[in-house]
CSV table of C-alpha atoms in Angstrom, one decimal:
chain,number,residue,atom,x,y,z
Z,79,MET,CA,50.7,-8.2,-55.7
Z,80,ASN,CA,52.6,-11.6,-56.6
Z,81,LEU,CA,51.9,-13.0,-53.7
Z,82,SER,CA,52.5,-16.8,-53.6
Z,83,ILE,CA,51.4,-17.4,-50.4
Z,84,ARG,CA,47.5,-16.3,-49.6
Z,85,PRO,CA,46.7,-17.5,-46.1
Z,86,ARG,CA,43.2,-16.3,-46.9
Z,87,ARG,CA,42.6,-18.9,-49.7
Z,88,ASN,CA,42.3,-21.2,-46.4
Z,89,ARG,CA,38.8,-18.9,-45.2
Z,90,GLN,CA,36.8,-18.1,-48.3
Z,91,SER,CA,34.3,-20.5,-47.6
Z,92,PRO,CA,32.4,-22.2,-44.7
Z,93,ALA,CA,33.5,-25.4,-46.1
Z,94,ILE,CA,37.4,-24.6,-46.3
Z,95,ARG,CA,36.6,-23.0,-43.0
Z,96,ASP,CA,35.3,-25.9,-41.4
Z,97,MET,CA,38.1,-28.1,-42.7
Z,98,VAL,CA,40.9,-26.3,-41.7
Z,99,ARG,CA,39.3,-25.7,-38.6
Z,100,GLU,CA,42.0,-26.4,-35.9
Z,101,THR,CA,40.3,-26.8,-32.2
Z,102,VAL,CA,36.5,-28.4,-32.1
Z,103,LEU,CA,34.1,-28.0,-29.5
Z,104,THR,CA,31.4,-30.4,-29.0
Z,105,PRO,CA,28.6,-31.3,-26.6
Z,106,GLY,CA,31.2,-34.1,-25.0
Z,107,ASN,CA,33.8,-31.6,-24.1
Z,108,LEU,CA,31.2,-29.8,-21.5
Z,109,ILE,CA,30.4,-30.8,-17.9
Z,110,TYR,CA,27.4,-29.3,-16.1
Z,111,PRO,CA,27.4,-27.7,-12.8
Z,112,LEU,CA,24.3,-27.8,-11.1
Z,113,PHE,CA,23.2,-26.6,-7.5
Z,114,LEU,CA,20.9,-28.4,-5.4
Z,115,GLN,CA,19.2,-28.0,-1.9
Z,116,GLU,CA,16.7,-29.8,0.1
Z,117,GLY,CA,12.8,-29.5,-0.4
Z,118,ASP,CA,10.2,-29.3,-3.2
Z,119,GLU,CA,10.8,-26.0,-4.7
Z,120,ASN,CA,13.6,-24.5,-6.8
Z,121,THR,CA,15.2,-21.2,-6.0
Z,122,PRO,CA,16.2,-19.0,-8.7
Z,123,ILE,CA,19.9,-17.1,-8.2
Z,124,SER,CA,20.0,-13.5,-8.7
Z,125,ALA,CA,23.2,-13.3,-9.1
Z,126,MET,CA,23.4,-16.1,-11.8
Z,127,PRO,CA,21.0,-15.1,-14.2
Z,128,GLY,CA,19.5,-18.2,-15.9
Z,129,CYS,CA,21.1,-20.3,-12.9
Z,130,GLN,CA,18.8,-22.1,-9.7
Z,131,ARG,CA,19.4,-24.4,-7.0
Z,132,TRP,CA,17.3,-27.3,-7.6
Z,133,CYS,CA,15.3,-29.2,-5.8
Z,134,LEU,CA,16.0,-33.2,-6.1
Z,135,ALA,CA,13.1,-34.1,-8.6
Z,136,ASP,CA,14.0,-31.5,-11.2
Z,137,LEU,CA,17.3,-31.8,-10.7
Z,138,VAL,CA,17.1,-35.4,-12.0
Z,139,GLN,CA,15.0,-33.4,-15.1
Z,140,GLU,CA,17.4,-31.0,-15.8
Z,141,ALA,CA,20.4,-33.6,-15.7
Z,142,GLY,CA,18.4,-35.3,-18.1
Z,143,GLU,CA,17.9,-33.1,-20.3
Z,144,ALA,CA,21.5,-32.0,-20.7
Z,145,HIS,CA,22.4,-35.4,-21.1
Z,146,ALA,CA,20.1,-36.0,-24.5
Z,147,LEU,CA,21.9,-32.8,-25.6
Z,148,GLY,CA,25.1,-34.9,-25.6
Z,149,ILE,CA,26.5,-33.6,-21.9
Z,150,PRO,CA,28.4,-36.8,-20.4
Z,151,GLY,CA,28.6,-35.4,-17.0
Z,152,VAL,CA,27.1,-33.2,-14.1
Z,153,VAL,CA,28.9,-31.9,-11.1
Z,154,LEU,CA,27.0,-31.2,-7.8
Z,155,PHE,CA,27.3,-28.1,-5.7
Z,156,PRO,CA,25.1,-28.4,-2.1
Z,157,ARG,CA,23.2,-26.0,-0.6
Z,158,ILE,CA,23.4,-27.2,2.9
Z,159,PRO,CA,20.7,-25.8,5.6
Z,160,ASP,CA,22.3,-23.9,8.2
Z,161,GLU,CA,21.4,-26.4,10.8
Z,162,LEU,CA,23.2,-28.6,9.7
Z,163,LYS,CA,26.6,-26.6,9.3
Z,164,THR,CA,28.8,-27.7,12.3
Z,165,PRO,CA,32.6,-26.7,12.9
Z,166,GLY,CA,33.8,-30.3,11.7
Z,167,ALA,CA,31.2,-30.6,8.7
Z,168,GLU,CA,30.1,-33.8,9.7
Z,169,GLU,CA,27.3,-33.8,7.3
Z,170,CYS,CA,29.9,-33.7,4.4
Z,171,TYR,CA,29.7,-37.8,4.9
Z,172,ASN,CA,26.3,-38.6,6.1
Z,173,ASP,CA,25.4,-41.8,3.7
Z,174,ASP,CA,21.8,-40.2,4.1
Z,175,GLY,CA,22.7,-36.3,3.0
Z,176,LEU,CA,21.5,-33.9,0.1
Z,177,VAL,CA,24.5,-35.4,-2.2
Z,178,PRO,CA,24.0,-39.3,-1.7
Z,179,ARG,CA,20.6,-38.9,-2.0
Z,180,ALA,CA,20.8,-36.8,-5.1
Z,181,ILE,CA,23.9,-39.0,-6.5
Z,182,ARG,CA,21.5,-42.5,-6.5
Z,183,ALA,CA,18.6,-40.7,-7.9
Z,184,LEU,CA,20.9,-39.4,-10.9
Z,185,LYS,CA,22.7,-43.1,-11.6
Z,186,ALA,CA,18.8,-44.6,-11.3
Z,187,ALA,CA,17.4,-42.4,-13.3
Z,188,HIS,CA,20.2,-41.5,-16.2
Z,189,PRO,CA,22.8,-44.9,-15.8
Z,190,THR,CA,24.7,-43.4,-18.6
Z,191,LEU,CA,25.4,-40.1,-16.9
Z,192,MET,CA,28.5,-39.5,-15.3
Z,193,VAL,CA,27.9,-37.9,-11.9
Z,194,ILE,CA,30.8,-35.7,-10.0
Z,195,THR,CA,30.8,-34.5,-6.9
Z,196,ASP,CA,32.7,-31.7,-5.3
Z,197,VAL,CA,34.8,-32.7,-2.3
Z,198,ALA,CA,35.2,-29.8,0.1
Z,199,LEU,CA,34.1,-28.6,3.5
Z,200,ASP,CA,32.6,-25.4,2.9
Z,201,PRO,CA,29.5,-26.0,2.1
Z,202,TYR,CA,29.0,-27.9,5.4
Z,203,ASN,CA,31.3,-26.0,7.7
Z,204,SER,CA,30.0,-23.7,9.9
Z,205,ASP,CA,33.2,-21.4,9.4
Z,206,GLY,CA,32.5,-21.3,5.7
Z,207,HIS,CA,35.6,-22.5,4.9
Z,208,ASP,CA,37.2,-25.6,2.5
Z,209,GLY,CA,39.1,-26.6,5.8
Z,210,LEU,CA,38.7,-27.5,9.6
Z,211,VAL,CA,39.7,-24.3,11.6
Z,212,ALA,CA,41.5,-24.1,14.3
Z,213,ALA,CA,41.0,-21.6,17.6
Z,214,ASP,CA,43.5,-19.1,16.2
Z,215,GLY,CA,41.8,-19.2,12.7
Z,216,ARG,CA,44.5,-21.4,11.3
Z,217,ILE,CA,43.1,-24.1,8.1
Z,218,LEU,CA,44.2,-27.4,9.8
Z,219,ASN,CA,45.7,-29.2,6.7
Z,220,ASP,CA,45.9,-33.3,8.0
Z,221,GLU,CA,42.9,-32.9,10.1
Z,222,THR,CA,41.1,-31.8,7.0
Z,223,VAL,CA,42.3,-34.1,5.1
Z,224,GLU,CA,40.7,-37.1,7.0
Z,225,VAL,CA,37.6,-35.9,7.0
Z,226,LEU,CA,37.7,-35.5,3.0
Z,227,CYS,CA,38.8,-38.8,2.7
Z,228,GLN,CA,35.5,-39.4,4.5
Z,229,GLN,CA,33.4,-37.0,2.4
Z,230,ALA,CA,34.6,-39.0,-0.8
Z,231,LEU,CA,33.9,-42.4,0.7
Z,232,CYS,CA,30.5,-41.3,1.4
Z,233,HIS,CA,29.9,-40.5,-2.1
Z,234,ALA,CA,31.6,-43.4,-3.5
Z,235,ARG,CA,28.9,-45.5,-1.8
Z,236,ALA,CA,26.4,-43.6,-3.3
Z,237,GLY,CA,27.6,-44.1,-7.0
Z,238,ALA,CA,29.6,-41.3,-8.1
Z,239,ASP,CA,31.6,-41.6,-11.1
Z,240,ILE,CA,34.4,-39.0,-10.1
Z,241,VAL,CA,35.1,-37.3,-6.7
Z,242,ALA,CA,36.6,-33.5,-7.7
Z,243,PRO,CA,38.6,-32.0,-4.7
Z,244,SER,CA,38.5,-28.5,-4.3
Z,245,ASP,CA,39.9,-27.6,-1.0
Z,246,MET,CA,43.8,-27.1,-1.9
Z,247,MET,CA,44.7,-29.1,0.8
Z,248,ASP,CA,48.2,-30.7,0.5
Z,249,GLY,CA,48.7,-34.5,0.2
Z,250,ARG,CA,44.8,-34.8,-0.6
Z,251,VAL,CA,45.1,-36.5,-3.8
Z,252,ALA,CA,47.0,-39.3,-2.3
Z,253,ALA,CA,45.1,-39.9,0.3
Z,254,LEU,CA,41.5,-39.7,-1.1
Z,255,ARG,CA,43.2,-42.4,-3.8
Z,256,ALA,CA,44.3,-44.3,-1.1
Z,257,ALA,CA,41.2,-44.4,1.0
Z,258,LEU,CA,39.2,-45.3,-2.1
Z,259,ASP,CA,41.5,-47.8,-3.3
Z,260,GLN,CA,41.3,-49.8,0.1
Z,261,ALA,CA,37.4,-49.5,0.4
Z,262,GLY,CA,37.6,-51.3,-2.9
Z,263,PHE,CA,36.4,-48.2,-5.2
Z,264,THR,CA,39.6,-48.4,-7.8
Z,265,GLN,CA,37.1,-47.4,-10.5
Z,266,VAL,CA,36.5,-44.1,-9.0
Z,267,SER,CA,38.4,-41.3,-10.4
Z,268,ILE,CA,40.0,-38.0,-8.9
Z,269,MET,CA,39.8,-34.8,-10.8
Z,270,SER,CA,41.6,-32.6,-8.7
Z,271,TYR,CA,41.3,-28.9,-8.6
Z,272,THR,CA,45.1,-28.4,-9.1
Z,273,ALA,CA,45.3,-24.8,-9.7
Z,274,LYS,CA,42.5,-23.2,-7.9
Z,275,TYR,CA,43.1,-19.7,-7.8
Z,276,ALA,CA,41.9,-17.4,-4.7
Z,277,SER,CA,40.0,-15.5,-7.2
Z,278,ALA,CA,37.5,-12.6,-7.4
Z,279,TYR,CA,35.6,-14.1,-9.7
Z,280,TYR,CA,33.8,-16.8,-7.5
Z,281,GLY,CA,31.5,-14.2,-5.7
Z,282,PRO,CA,28.2,-15.1,-7.3
Z,283,PHE,CA,29.1,-18.7,-6.6
Z,284,ARG,CA,29.5,-18.3,-3.2
Z,285,GLY,CA,26.4,-15.9,-2.7
Z,286,ALA,CA,24.7,-19.3,-4.5
Z,287,LEU,CA,25.9,-21.6,-1.9
Z,288,ASP,CA,25.8,-19.3,1.2
Z,289,SER,CA,29.3,-20.7,1.4
Z,290,ALA,CA,31.4,-17.7,2.1
Z,291,PRO,CA,34.0,-17.7,4.7
Z,292,LYS,CA,32.9,-16.3,8.0
Z,293,ALA,CA,36.2,-14.8,8.9
Z,294,GLY,CA,39.6,-14.0,7.0
Z,295,ASP,CA,40.1,-15.3,3.6
Z,296,LYS,CA,41.0,-18.4,1.9
Z,297,LYS,CA,44.4,-17.2,0.5
Z,298,THR,CA,46.2,-19.5,2.7
Z,299,TYR,CA,45.3,-22.7,1.1
Z,300,GLN,CA,44.1,-21.1,-2.6
Z,301,MET,CA,46.8,-20.3,-5.1
Z,302,ASP,CA,48.1,-16.7,-5.3
Z,303,PRO,CA,47.4,-15.3,-8.9
Z,304,ALA,CA,50.4,-13.9,-9.6
Z,305,ASN,CA,51.7,-17.3,-9.7
Z,306,THR,CA,52.3,-19.6,-13.1
Z,307,ILE,CA,55.4,-22.1,-11.9
Z,308,GLU,CA,53.7,-23.0,-8.6
Z,309,ALA,CA,50.7,-24.3,-10.8
Z,310,LEU,CA,53.3,-26.5,-12.2
Z,311,ARG,CA,54.5,-27.9,-8.9
Z,312,GLU,CA,50.9,-28.2,-7.9
Z,313,ALA,CA,50.0,-30.0,-10.8
Z,314,ALA,CA,53.1,-32.7,-10.8
Z,315,LEU,CA,52.1,-33.3,-7.4
Z,316,ASP,CA,48.7,-34.2,-8.2
Z,317,GLU,CA,49.8,-36.2,-10.9
Z,318,SER,CA,52.3,-38.1,-8.8
Z,319,GLU,CA,49.6,-38.9,-6.4
Z,320,GLY,CA,47.5,-40.3,-8.4
Z,321,ALA,CA,45.4,-37.8,-10.1
Z,322,ASP,CA,43.2,-39.0,-12.9
Z,323,ILE,CA,42.6,-35.2,-14.1
Z,324,LEU,CA,43.9,-31.6,-13.5
Z,325,MET,CA,41.6,-28.9,-13.0
Z,326,VAL,CA,42.5,-25.3,-13.4
Z,327,LYS,CA,39.9,-22.4,-12.1
Z,328,PRO,CA,39.1,-20.3,-13.1
Z,329,ALA,CA,39.4,-20.6,-16.6
Z,330,GLY,CA,39.2,-17.6,-18.9
Z,331,PRO,CA,41.5,-15.4,-17.1
Z,332,TYR,CA,44.4,-18.1,-16.7
Z,333,LEU,CA,44.5,-19.5,-19.8
Z,334,ASP,CA,48.1,-19.3,-19.8
Z,335,ILE,CA,48.0,-21.7,-16.7
Z,336,ILE,CA,45.5,-24.3,-18.8
Z,337,ALA,CA,48.4,-24.1,-21.6
Z,338,ARG,CA,51.7,-24.5,-19.5
Z,339,ILE,CA,50.1,-27.5,-17.8
Z,340,ARG,CA,49.2,-29.3,-20.8
Z,341,ASP,CA,52.6,-29.0,-21.8
Z,342,VAL,CA,54.2,-30.8,-19.1
Z,343,SER,CA,51.5,-33.5,-18.5
Z,344,THR,CA,50.3,-36.3,-20.0
Z,345,LEU,CA,46.5,-36.3,-18.1
Z,346,PRO,CA,43.7,-35.1,-19.5
Z,347,ILE,CA,43.0,-31.1,-18.1
Z,348,ALA,CA,39.6,-29.8,-16.9
Z,349,ALA,CA,39.0,-25.7,-16.4
Z,350,TYR,CA,36.2,-24.3,-14.5
Z,351,GLN,CA,34.5,-21.3,-16.4
Z,352,VAL,CA,33.6,-20.1,-13.4
Z,353,SER,CA,30.3,-17.7,-11.8
Z,354,GLY,CA,31.8,-14.4,-12.1
Z,355,GLU,CA,32.9,-15.0,-15.5
Z,356,TYR,CA,29.2,-16.4,-16.7
Z,357,LEU,CA,27.9,-13.3,-14.8
Z,358,MET,CA,29.9,-11.1,-16.9
Z,359,ILE,CA,28.7,-12.5,-20.4
Z,360,LYS,CA,25.1,-12.5,-19.1
Z,361,ALA,CA,25.0,-9.0,-18.0
Z,362,GLY,CA,26.7,-7.9,-21.5
Z,363,ALA,CA,23.9,-9.5,-23.1
Z,364,ALA,CA,21.3,-8.1,-20.8
Z,365,ALA,CA,22.5,-4.5,-21.6
Z,366,GLY,CA,22.1,-5.4,-25.4
Z,367,TRP,CA,26.3,-4.9,-25.7
Z,368,LEU,CA,27.0,-8.6,-26.5
Z,369,ASP,CA,25.6,-11.7,-28.2
Z,370,GLU,CA,25.3,-13.9,-25.6
Z,371,ASP,CA,25.6,-17.1,-27.6
Z,372,LYS,CA,28.3,-16.0,-29.8
Z,373,VAL,CA,30.5,-14.5,-26.8
Z,374,ALA,CA,29.8,-18.1,-24.7
Z,375,MET,CA,30.7,-20.2,-27.2
Z,376,GLU,CA,33.4,-18.0,-28.1
Z,377,SER,CA,34.9,-17.8,-24.5
Z,378,LEU,CA,34.8,-21.7,-24.6
Z,379,LEU,CA,36.2,-22.2,-27.9
Z,380,GLY,CA,39.0,-20.1,-26.3
Z,381,ILE,CA,39.4,-22.5,-23.5
Z,382,ARG,CA,39.3,-25.5,-25.6
Z,383,ARG,CA,42.0,-24.0,-27.9
Z,384,ALA,CA,44.5,-23.4,-24.8
Z,385,GLY,CA,44.5,-26.8,-23.9
Z,386,ALA,CA,41.5,-28.2,-21.8
Z,387,ASN,CA,40.0,-31.2,-22.9
Z,388,MET,CA,36.7,-30.8,-20.9
Z,389,ILE,CA,35.0,-27.4,-19.2
Z,390,LEU,CA,32.8,-27.2,-16.4
Z,391,THR,CA,30.3,-24.3,-17.4
Z,392,TYR,CA,27.0,-22.5,-16.8
Z,393,PHE,CA,26.4,-22.6,-20.5
Z,394,ALA,CA,27.0,-26.1,-21.0
Z,395,LYS,CA,23.5,-27.0,-21.2
Z,396,LYS,CA,22.3,-23.7,-23.5
Z,397,ILE,CA,25.9,-24.3,-26.0
Z,398,ALA,CA,24.9,-28.2,-25.9
Z,399,ALA,CA,21.9,-27.3,-28.1
Z,400,VAL,CA,23.5,-24.7,-30.3
Z,401,LEU,CA,26.0,-26.8,-31.0
């Protein structure tokens, strides 16, 4: 064949493939989600093999090991005891609560570790929703935002580097930015869950925290999986309100959303590889049908290739060790 152009020449050896590789994944692109609970013991999460709810002492050790592998940050998700859950979610802004104590312990042990906190009411709300619930079942937007501001300030006082509102209430980014700035926390960043879809992929996570809604669903505040343009509207709003990082959740089934937001925003983009994505890979590997490390790596490369600067993934520690 008389071919002047042969693309395979750029694939013929590992050295050439490395040299022309377009997308690079490093431990610095990963954020490690960690579950925590009260007490002195750890509890394995049956629906998420390899994950557990950590007691505080072991949480600090696990985060330190991940940080030593080059992972820059962790994000915290608490399992709150049922007796502390109330309709007003007051425990979420208790300065002596589980999350503030964890933040202080992590920053004391690992000063260079970036600590990110989830800002939402579902772990603390006796109704299991991300917002306050009215008597008629409506999720109250503005009243919820007031509580979220108190929660974010509580985390900032404890030393959080980034607060990540995952509630999908309207206007919460602007309100959080104003509250943080007025309290002198201008250095605390906001990683906004910008396009958080009402996804079936969250099931194992809700079981891990016992945070599923007691009634109804989350479709009046989380986004319709059918919508793309709406995500661009949410991104524009969050950017204008003062978000520092925009997030898409889930990641794998929404690569097109990551790419679309990447095209229109100059802000860094995070993507959350959620519990359902993780479990499918783990289950396939456990059955002998998939190579876990290779499939996990490829899935993360795909998320990076779509445009994500950082990825929240339960594979973070394992993949960082491989890398």
